[in-house]
Coordinates of C-alpha atoms in Angstrom, one line a residue:
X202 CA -22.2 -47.8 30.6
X203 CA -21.2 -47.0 27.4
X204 CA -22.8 -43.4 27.4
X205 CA -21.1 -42.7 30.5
X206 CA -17.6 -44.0 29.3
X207 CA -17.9 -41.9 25.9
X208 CA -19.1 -38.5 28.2
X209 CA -16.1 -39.3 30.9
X210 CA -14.0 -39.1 27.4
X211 CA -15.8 -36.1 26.0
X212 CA -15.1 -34.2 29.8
X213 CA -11.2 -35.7 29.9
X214 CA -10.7 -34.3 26.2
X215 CA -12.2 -30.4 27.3
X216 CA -10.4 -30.7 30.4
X217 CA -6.8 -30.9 28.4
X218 CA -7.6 -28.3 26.0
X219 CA -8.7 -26.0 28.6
X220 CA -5.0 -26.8 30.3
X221 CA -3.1 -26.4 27.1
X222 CA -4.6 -23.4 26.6
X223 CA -4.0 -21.7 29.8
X224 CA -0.8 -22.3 29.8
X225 CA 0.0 -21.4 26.3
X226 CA -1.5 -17.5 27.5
X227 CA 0.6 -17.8 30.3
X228 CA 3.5 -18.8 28.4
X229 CA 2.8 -15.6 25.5
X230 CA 2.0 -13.4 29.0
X231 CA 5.4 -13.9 30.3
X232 CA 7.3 -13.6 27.5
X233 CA 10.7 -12.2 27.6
X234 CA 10.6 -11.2 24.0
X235 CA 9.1 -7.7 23.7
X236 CA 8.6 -5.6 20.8
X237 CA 9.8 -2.0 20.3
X238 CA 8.4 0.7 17.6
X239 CA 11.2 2.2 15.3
X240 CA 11.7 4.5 12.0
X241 CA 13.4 3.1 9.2
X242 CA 15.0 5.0 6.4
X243 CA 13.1 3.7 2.5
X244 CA 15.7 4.6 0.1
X245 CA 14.5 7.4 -2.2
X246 CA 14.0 7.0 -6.2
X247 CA 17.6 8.5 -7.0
X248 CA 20.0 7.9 -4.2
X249 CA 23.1 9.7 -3.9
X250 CA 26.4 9.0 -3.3
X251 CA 27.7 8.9 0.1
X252 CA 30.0 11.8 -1.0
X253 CA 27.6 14.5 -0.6
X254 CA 26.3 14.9 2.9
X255 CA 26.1 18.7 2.8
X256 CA 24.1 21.0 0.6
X257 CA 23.7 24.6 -0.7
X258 CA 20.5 25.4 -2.4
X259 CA 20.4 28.1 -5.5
X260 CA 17.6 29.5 -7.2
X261 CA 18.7 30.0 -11.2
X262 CA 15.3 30.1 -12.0
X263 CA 13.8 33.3 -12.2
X264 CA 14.3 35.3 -15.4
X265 CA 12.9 39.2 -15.1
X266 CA 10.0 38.4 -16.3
X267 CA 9.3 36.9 -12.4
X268 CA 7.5 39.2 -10.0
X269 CA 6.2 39.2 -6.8
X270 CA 2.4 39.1 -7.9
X271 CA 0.3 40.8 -5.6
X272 CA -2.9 38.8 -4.2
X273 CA -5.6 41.3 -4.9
X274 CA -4.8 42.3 -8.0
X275 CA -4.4 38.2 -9.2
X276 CA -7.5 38.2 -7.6
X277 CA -9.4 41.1 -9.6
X278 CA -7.5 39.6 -12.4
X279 CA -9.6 36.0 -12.2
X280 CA -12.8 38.4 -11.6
X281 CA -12.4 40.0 -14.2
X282 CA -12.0 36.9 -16.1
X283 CA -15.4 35.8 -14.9
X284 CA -13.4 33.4 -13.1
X285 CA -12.4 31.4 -15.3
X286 CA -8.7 31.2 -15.8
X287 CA -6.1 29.2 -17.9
X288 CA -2.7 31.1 -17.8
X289 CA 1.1 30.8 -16.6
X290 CA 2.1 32.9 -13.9
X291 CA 5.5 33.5 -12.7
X292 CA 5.6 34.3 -8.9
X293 CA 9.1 35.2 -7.4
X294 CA 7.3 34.1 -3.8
X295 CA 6.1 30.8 -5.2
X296 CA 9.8 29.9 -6.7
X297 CA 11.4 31.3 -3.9
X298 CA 8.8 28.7 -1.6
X299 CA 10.0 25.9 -4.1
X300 CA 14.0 26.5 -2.4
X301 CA 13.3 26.7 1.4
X302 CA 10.6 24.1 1.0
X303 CA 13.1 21.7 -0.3
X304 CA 15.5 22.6 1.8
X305 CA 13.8 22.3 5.1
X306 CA 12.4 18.6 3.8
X307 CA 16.0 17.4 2.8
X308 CA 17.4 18.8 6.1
X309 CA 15.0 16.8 8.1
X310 CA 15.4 13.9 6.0
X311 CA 18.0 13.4 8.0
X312 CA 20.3 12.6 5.2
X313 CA 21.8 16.3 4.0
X314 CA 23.2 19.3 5.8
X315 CA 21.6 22.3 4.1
X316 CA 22.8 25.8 3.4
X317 CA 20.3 28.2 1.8
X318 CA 22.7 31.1 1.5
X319 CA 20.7 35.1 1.6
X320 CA 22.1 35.6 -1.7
X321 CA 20.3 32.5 -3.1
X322 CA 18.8 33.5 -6.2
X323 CA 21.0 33.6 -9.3
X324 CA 18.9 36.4 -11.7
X325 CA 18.8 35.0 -15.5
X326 CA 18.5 37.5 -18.1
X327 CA 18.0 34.9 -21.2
X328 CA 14.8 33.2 -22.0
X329 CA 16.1 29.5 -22.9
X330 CA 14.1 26.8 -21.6
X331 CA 17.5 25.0 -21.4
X332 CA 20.0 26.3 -19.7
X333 CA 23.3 25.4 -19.6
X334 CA 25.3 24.0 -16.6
X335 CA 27.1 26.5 -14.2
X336 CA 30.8 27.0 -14.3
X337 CA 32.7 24.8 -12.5
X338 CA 34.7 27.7 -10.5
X339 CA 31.6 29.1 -9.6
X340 CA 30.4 25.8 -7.9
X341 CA 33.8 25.2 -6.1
X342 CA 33.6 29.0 -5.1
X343 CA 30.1 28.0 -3.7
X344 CA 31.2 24.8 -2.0
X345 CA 34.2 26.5 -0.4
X346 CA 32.0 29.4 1.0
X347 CA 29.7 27.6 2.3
X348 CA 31.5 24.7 3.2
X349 CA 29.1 22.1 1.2
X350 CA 29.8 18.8 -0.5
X351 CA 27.7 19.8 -3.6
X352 CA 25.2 22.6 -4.9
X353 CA 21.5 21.6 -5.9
X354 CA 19.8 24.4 -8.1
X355 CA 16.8 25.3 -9.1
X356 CA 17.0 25.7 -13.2
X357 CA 13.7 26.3 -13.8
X358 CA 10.3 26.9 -12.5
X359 CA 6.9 26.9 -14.2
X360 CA 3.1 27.3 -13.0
X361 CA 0.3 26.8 -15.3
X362 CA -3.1 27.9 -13.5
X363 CA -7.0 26.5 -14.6
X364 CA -10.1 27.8 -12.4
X365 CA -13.3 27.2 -13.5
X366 CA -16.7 28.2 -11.3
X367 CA -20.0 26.5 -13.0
X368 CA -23.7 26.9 -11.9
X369 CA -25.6 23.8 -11.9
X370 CA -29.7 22.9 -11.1
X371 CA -30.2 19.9 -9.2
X372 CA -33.8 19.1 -7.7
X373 CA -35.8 20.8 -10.8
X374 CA -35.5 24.4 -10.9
X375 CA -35.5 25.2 -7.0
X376 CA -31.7 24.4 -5.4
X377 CA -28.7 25.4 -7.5
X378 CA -25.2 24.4 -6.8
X379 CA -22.0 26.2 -7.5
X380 CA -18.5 24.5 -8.2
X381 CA -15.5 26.0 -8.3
X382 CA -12.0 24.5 -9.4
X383 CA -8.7 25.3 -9.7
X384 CA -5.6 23.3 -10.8
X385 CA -1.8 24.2 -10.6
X386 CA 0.6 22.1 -13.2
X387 CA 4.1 23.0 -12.2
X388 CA 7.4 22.1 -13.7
X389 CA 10.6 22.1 -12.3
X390 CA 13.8 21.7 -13.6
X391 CA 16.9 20.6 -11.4
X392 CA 20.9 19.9 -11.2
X393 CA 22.9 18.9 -8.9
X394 CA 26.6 20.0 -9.0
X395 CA 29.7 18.4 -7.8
X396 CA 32.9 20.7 -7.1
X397 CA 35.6 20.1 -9.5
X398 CA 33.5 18.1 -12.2
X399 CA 34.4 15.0 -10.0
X400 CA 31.1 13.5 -11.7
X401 CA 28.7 14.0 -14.4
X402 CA 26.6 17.2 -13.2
X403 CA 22.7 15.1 -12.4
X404 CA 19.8 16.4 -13.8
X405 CA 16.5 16.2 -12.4
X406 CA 13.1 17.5 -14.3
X407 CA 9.6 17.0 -11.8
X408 CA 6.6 18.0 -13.3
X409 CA 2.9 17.5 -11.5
X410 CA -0.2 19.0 -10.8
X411 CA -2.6 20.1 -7.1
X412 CA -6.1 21.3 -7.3
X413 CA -9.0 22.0 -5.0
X414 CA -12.4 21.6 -5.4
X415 CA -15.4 22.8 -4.2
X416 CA -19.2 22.5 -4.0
X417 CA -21.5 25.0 -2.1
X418 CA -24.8 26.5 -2.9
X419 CA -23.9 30.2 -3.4
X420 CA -21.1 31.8 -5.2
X421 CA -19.8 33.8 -1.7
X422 CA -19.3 30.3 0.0
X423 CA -17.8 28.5 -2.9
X424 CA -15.3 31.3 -2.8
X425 CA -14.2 31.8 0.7
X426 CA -13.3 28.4 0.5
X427 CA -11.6 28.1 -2.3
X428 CA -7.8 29.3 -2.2
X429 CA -6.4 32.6 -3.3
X430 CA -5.0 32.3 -6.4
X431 CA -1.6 33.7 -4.4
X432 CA -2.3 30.5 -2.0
X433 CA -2.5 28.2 -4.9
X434 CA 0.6 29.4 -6.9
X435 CA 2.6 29.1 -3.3
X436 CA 0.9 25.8 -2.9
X437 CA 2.4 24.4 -6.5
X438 CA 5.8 25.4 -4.7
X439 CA 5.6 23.9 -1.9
X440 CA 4.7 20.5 -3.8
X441 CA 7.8 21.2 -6.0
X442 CA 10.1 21.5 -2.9
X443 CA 8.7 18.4 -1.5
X444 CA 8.5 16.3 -4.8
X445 CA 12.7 17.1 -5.3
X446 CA 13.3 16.9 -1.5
X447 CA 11.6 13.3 -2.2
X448 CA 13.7 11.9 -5.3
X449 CA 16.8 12.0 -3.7
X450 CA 16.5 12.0 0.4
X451 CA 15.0 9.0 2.2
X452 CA 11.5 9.3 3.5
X453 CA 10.9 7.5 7.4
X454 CA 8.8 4.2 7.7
X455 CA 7.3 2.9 10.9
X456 CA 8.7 -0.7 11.9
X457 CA 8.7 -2.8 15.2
X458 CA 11.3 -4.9 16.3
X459 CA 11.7 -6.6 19.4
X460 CA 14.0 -7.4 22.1
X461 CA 14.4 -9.5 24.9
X462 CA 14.7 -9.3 28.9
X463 CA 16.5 -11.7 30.3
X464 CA 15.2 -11.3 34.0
X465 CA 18.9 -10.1 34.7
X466 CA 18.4 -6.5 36.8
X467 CA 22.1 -5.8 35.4
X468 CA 21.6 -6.7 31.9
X469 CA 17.8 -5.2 31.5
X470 CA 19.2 -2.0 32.5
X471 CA 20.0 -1.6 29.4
X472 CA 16.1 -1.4 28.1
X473 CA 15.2 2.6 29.3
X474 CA 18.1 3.5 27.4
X475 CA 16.4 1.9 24.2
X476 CA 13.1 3.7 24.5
X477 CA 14.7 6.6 24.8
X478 CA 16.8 5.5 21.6
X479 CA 19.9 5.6 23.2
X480 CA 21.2 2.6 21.3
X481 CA 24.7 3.1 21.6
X482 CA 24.7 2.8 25.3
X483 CA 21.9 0.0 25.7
X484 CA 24.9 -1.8 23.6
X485 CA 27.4 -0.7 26.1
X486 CA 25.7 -2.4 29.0
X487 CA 24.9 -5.7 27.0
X488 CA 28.3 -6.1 25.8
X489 CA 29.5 -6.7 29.6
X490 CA 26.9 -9.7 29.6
X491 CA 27.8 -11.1 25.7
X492 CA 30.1 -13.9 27.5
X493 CA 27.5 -14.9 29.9
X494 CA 27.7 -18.8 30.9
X495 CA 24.1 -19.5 30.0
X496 CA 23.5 -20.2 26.8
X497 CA 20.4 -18.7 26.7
X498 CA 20.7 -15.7 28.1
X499 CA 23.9 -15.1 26.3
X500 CA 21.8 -15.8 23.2
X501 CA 19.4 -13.4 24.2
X502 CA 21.7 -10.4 24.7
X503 CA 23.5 -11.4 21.0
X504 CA 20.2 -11.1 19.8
X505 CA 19.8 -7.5 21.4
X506 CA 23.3 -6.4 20.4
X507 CA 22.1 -7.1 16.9
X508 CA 19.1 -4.7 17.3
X509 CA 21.4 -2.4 18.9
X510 CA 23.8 -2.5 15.8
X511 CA 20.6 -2.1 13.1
X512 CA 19.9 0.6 15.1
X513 CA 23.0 2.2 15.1
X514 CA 23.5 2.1 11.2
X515 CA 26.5 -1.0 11.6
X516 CA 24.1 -3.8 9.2
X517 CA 27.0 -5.9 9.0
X518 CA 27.8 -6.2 12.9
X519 CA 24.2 -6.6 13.2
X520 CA 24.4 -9.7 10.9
X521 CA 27.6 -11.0 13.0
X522 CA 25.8 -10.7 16.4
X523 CA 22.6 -12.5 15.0
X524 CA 25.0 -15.3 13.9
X525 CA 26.4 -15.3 17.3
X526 CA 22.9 -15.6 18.8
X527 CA 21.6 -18.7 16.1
X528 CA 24.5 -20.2 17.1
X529 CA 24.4 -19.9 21.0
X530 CA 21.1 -21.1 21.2
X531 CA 18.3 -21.4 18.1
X532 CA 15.2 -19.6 18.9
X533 CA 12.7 -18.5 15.8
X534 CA 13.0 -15.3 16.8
X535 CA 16.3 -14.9 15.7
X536 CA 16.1 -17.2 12.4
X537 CA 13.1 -14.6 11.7
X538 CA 15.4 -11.2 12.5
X539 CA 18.3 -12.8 10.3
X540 CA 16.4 -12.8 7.1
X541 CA 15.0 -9.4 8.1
X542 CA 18.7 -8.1 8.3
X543 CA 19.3 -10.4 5.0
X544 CA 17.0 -8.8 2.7
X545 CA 17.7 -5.0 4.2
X546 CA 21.4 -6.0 3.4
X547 CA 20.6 -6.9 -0.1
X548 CA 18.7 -3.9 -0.5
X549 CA 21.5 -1.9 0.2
X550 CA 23.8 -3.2 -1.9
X551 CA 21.4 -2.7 -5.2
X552 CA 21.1 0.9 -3.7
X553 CA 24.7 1.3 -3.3
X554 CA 25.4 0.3 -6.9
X555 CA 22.7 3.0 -8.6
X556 CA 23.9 6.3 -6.4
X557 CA 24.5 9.0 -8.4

């Protein structure tokens, strides 16, 4: 009897966990809360100040010692170095790269205008490795002409190039292997330039390197796949552009955040205009609903005119509408989205106090 009793238990106990189990899927299933995929904007290294949204871009870096370097004869130039190289070069093509490169990356940054005017490259005939600052009427000529906040230029531009193909015997005497290297070291030197001095001109100096590396087991096919040397020098500019592009415009970060239907067909209508990111008139449809007489489904729409305020750049709105849903009714969703909010507001503050 007592066997039976203690199995009886043992079948009770399953049977309610099987239950609670069920219905806590069901429960997640149905869920009104639903997430949504976003980009958010990571504040760059050197943010700057809200006063400059608009951009021309100047190329003060080529003194006449720059040339447009032809890609055979570089090419019969690191033959006849038995191709082995460790030189500077100074490619008008490759500093000209290191401009529209930039440009394009800080234009869809999403955070500047950018001008690149035709007439973009300012011809130096000194060789200082410093340089000093344009003349302030020149920049507010700029500005005015091209209707731009502030002027970014490009100082200076240097490439340093290293290729190196080796022989090597591997398996005793019968397979050899060929490597060839090459490494571009580039240094660029930047300012940014207010019209009429209104604060301390910025300087920017960004140095780094690229290389490519191969392994093959004859010369010919360690070659073809190796970069011209052209292709390499362009290459060190188009890092350049990106590297300055990257100090000072925000780079785009994959989040999720989530939303909520309420089972409403006039208040959910809101939702196709979300995933298409129209935010501003998802906000318009919920803000009919905000003074809904059920607590919680007022509480849910709060919660997604919060979302629809992150979204459209208002933090502190955001902030107030989350308030407005804790308050309404408590869910941890919300609590959860609040300190999200929090901490991005706190962010932003330390960012707004070191913009240049």
């Amino acid at each position: 009897m007592k066997v039976f009793y203690n199995l009886l238990k043992s079948q009770n106990l399953c049977f309610k966990w099987i239950i609670f189990v069920f219905i806590g899927l069901a429960t997640f299933s149905c869920s009104s809360l639903k997430n949504i995929g976003i980009e958010v904007a990571v504040q760059p290294e050197y943010p700057i100040g809200e006063d400059i949204q608009s951009l021309a871009l100047l190329n003060r870096s080529m003194t006449s010692q720059f040339m447009n370097l032809k890609t055979d004869s570089l090419e019969k130039i690191l033959i006849n170095n038995k191709m082995s190289l460790d030189t500077v070069l100074q490619d008008s093509i490759a500093a000209d790269t290191v401009i529209q490169t930039a440009a394009r990356a800080l234009y869809e940054s999403s955070r500047f205008d950018v001008v690149v005017p035709k007439e973009r490259n300012i011809i130096r005939t000194d060789i200082e490795e410093i340089v000093k600052p344009l003349n302030v009427s020149f920049i507010n000529e700029i500005c005015k002409d091209f209707n731009v906040d502030g002027v970014l230029v490009l100082e200076s531009f240097i490439e340093q190039l290293k290729t190196n193909y080796s022989l090597r015997t591997t398996d005793g005497s019968y397979n050899n292997e060929f490597k060839a290297a090459t490494d571009i070291s580039y240094f660029s030197e930047w300012r940014l330039y207010r019209p009429n001095d209104l604060k301390p001109v910025i300087r920017f100096q960004i140095g780094d390197s690229i290389f490519w590396n191969v392994v093959d087991y004859s010369l010919e096919d360690v070659y073809k796949q190796m970069p011209r040397t052209k292709e390499a020098l362009i290459g060190g500019g188009i890092a350049a552009g990106l590297k300055m592009s990257g100090y000072i415009s925000p780079r785009w970060t994959n989040q999720t955040r989530y939303y909520y239907l309420t089972g409403k067909n006039e208040i959910d209508a809101a939702v196709p205009f979300i995933k298409n990111n129209k935010w501003e008139e998802a906000a318009a449809i919920w803000e009919k609903h905000a003074s809904n007489s059920s607590k919680k489904i007022r509480s849910k729409v709060e919660y997604n005119l919060a979302l629809a305020s992150e979204m459209n750049g208002d933090l502190d709105l955001a902030i107030e509408w989350g308030l407005k849903s804790f308050k309404s009714k408590y869910s941890k969703a919300i609590e959860v989205y609040l300190k999200t909010l929090d901490n991005k507001r706190i962010a932003q503050l330390k960012e707004n106090k070191k913009r240049y």
